[in-house]
Amino acid sequence: MVVLGLSAVFFLVPLLSAAEFSLRVPGGGYGLANYLTIATDEVLLSSLLVSLQIAVVTAALVLALVVPTAVWVRLRFPAAAVLLESATILPIVVPPVVMAAGIAFVQANLGGPVFRTLFASSFTALTPFYVVLALPFAYRSVDNGLAAIPLRTLVEAARNLGASLPVTLLRVVLPAIRSAVLGAAFLTLALVLGEIVIARILLYGDTFPVAIVEIGRSQAGVAVALTLASLVLTWLLLLAVSFAGATRRTPR
Amino acid sequence: MSLLETPAAPTETVRAAGSWRAALGLAPFVAYLLVFLGGPLYFVVSGALSDPDGRPTLDNLVASVTQPQYRAAFASSIVLSAGTAVIGAVAGAFLAQAVLTSRPHSPLRRIVSTASGVLAYFGGVPLAFAFIAALGQTGLATRFLRTAGLDLYASGFRIDSLTGLALTYVYFQIPLMVILITPALEGLLPQWREAAENLGASAWTYWRRIALPVLAPALGGATLVLFGNAFAAYATALALTSGSIPLLPTAIAAALSGNVLAGAQNVGLALGLDMVLVIAVVMVGYVVLQRRASRWQAR
C-alpha cells in the first residue's frame, strides 16, 4: 500500500500540475483557452493533419507487414520465431537519433530521382522510417493477440471451407485479433504524435510534435495542454481496447 | 486430404524446399528492415569510417572518444543513464510487486499496464512539458513546496539541468521496469514461498535466500534495458532543454547540423556508431541474462 501510495504521488503530481498549468489563462484565473488554440492556430491545425496522415499510413503499412508475417511464423515457420524476436530488437539497438544521422547523411550527400521523391515532404520522408520504429511494439502486440486464439484451427477450418489465404487473413484472423490490431494501431499513433528526433534532425518542421515544441518556447501553456491531451487520449484508447478485449472473453 | 490422415514423412529434399518456401514468407518483412533500417545504418557505419572525401580512416572514431566535448557528452550520458536505470529498476520492481499482489484483472492492473506502455515508450515530449508545469519556476509543485518552506530555485534547482532531466527520465524508466519485470515476478511459484514458510523462513529470509537469487538475472537484464533506453533517449532532452546539457544525442545532432568544422558530419556519424555499439553490448548482456532468467520458468 505504501508503495502504491508513493507511486501515485510521484506519477500524479506532474500530470495534475500539467492539467492545472494548461488551464491557466493570461491575467489570472482558469479557462480552456490553451486547448482551444488547436482550433484557431492554423499552423498547429495543419501540422496535426500532416501528423495524422503520417500516422494512418504508418499504421496501415505496419499492420500489412506485421500481421501476415506473425501469422506465417506461427503456422509455417516456428523456427524463425527467435530470429524475428531479435529482428524486432534491432530498431531499439539503432536509436532514432542514429537512424536520423544516417538518413541525414543521405539527404545531404546523395541525389537522384529516388531520393528526391523520398525527401520531397515530411510525409514521404518520415513515414517509411516511422514504420521501422513502430515494428517492435506492433509485432509484440499482434503476436500476443495470435497466441490467445486457436490460430491453426481457425485457418484450417477457413481453408477447408474454400477460403483463399488472403480471405482467411482478412475475414477470419484479423477479426479474431482485432483488439491486438487496434492496440498496435494506437501505439503507432502515439509514436507518430510524439516523435520529434528524426523530424527535427531532418529539418521537417511541419509535424505536430515539432510544431508543439516550437510553440512551447513562447507559449508553454499551449504546449502543455496539447501534449497532455494527446497523452491522455492515447492512454484512454488503449484502456478502452484493454477493457473491450476483456468483456469479449467473459461470457461463455 | 483428410485432416486425420497422417502425412507421409517428407524426404530431405521436400523438407528443404518446404523450408525455402517458408522462409520466403518472411521476405517482405526482412526486405523492409534491410532497406529502411539497414540503409541508414550502412551510411552511419560507412560515413563514420571515412573522411569527407570518402577515403577510409579511423580518425572520426578516435576523435569521437578523445575530444573533450565528446568525452563530456559521453560522461553525462552514462551518468544519467546508469543513475536513472538503477533508481527506475528498484522503484519499478517494488511497484510491479505491489500491483501483482492486487486482484488479477482489476481496474488497477489495467490502468497500470496500459499507462506503463504509454509512458514508457511514448512519454518523452508530454513528460518534458508536464515536468515544466510541475517543477518549473511557476509550477504547481514548486509553488506548493515554497509555501511549505522549501524554495527549490533558491537552492539552485533548475528543471533544465541534469537533475531535472534525471527526474523526468525516472518517470518513464519506472513504467518500463514494470513492463519488463512483471513476467519474472509472475514466475515466482507460490509453492516456493509455502515451502520456505513451512521450513520456518520469515518473509525477509524468503526474499533474500530464494526470490532474489531466482530474480537476479531478470532484474539485472531489465536494468540493462533501462540503461540502453535512457542512453538512446533524446526526445525528452530536446523538448526540455533545447540542447543546453551535453548529452551524446545532443552532440550527434550538433555535429550533423553545424558547419563549424570540416568533417564534423563524419564525426557525428562516428558518435552514432559509438552509441550503437554501446547499446548493442548492453542488449547482448540482456539476452544472456534473459536466458539464465528463463531457466526457472522451464516447466
Coordinates of C-alpha atoms in Angstrom, one line a residue, chain A residues 34 212-213 215-217 219-228, chain B residues 129:
Chain A
N34 CA -4.9 26.9 -24.3
I212 CA 4.2 21.9 -30.4
V213 CA 7.8 22.0 -29.1
I215 CA 5.2 26.8 -29.8
G216 CA 6.3 25.7 -26.3
R217 CA 9.2 28.1 -26.4
Q219 CA 3.5 29.7 -25.1
A220 CA 4.3 26.9 -22.7
G221 CA 0.6 26.6 -21.7
V222 CA -0.4 25.6 -25.2
A223 CA 2.3 23.0 -25.4
V224 CA 1.5 21.5 -22.0
A225 CA -2.3 21.4 -22.9
L226 CA -1.8 19.7 -26.3
T227 CA 0.8 17.2 -25.2
L228 CA -1.3 16.3 -22.2
Chain B
F129 CA 6.2 19.6 -20.6

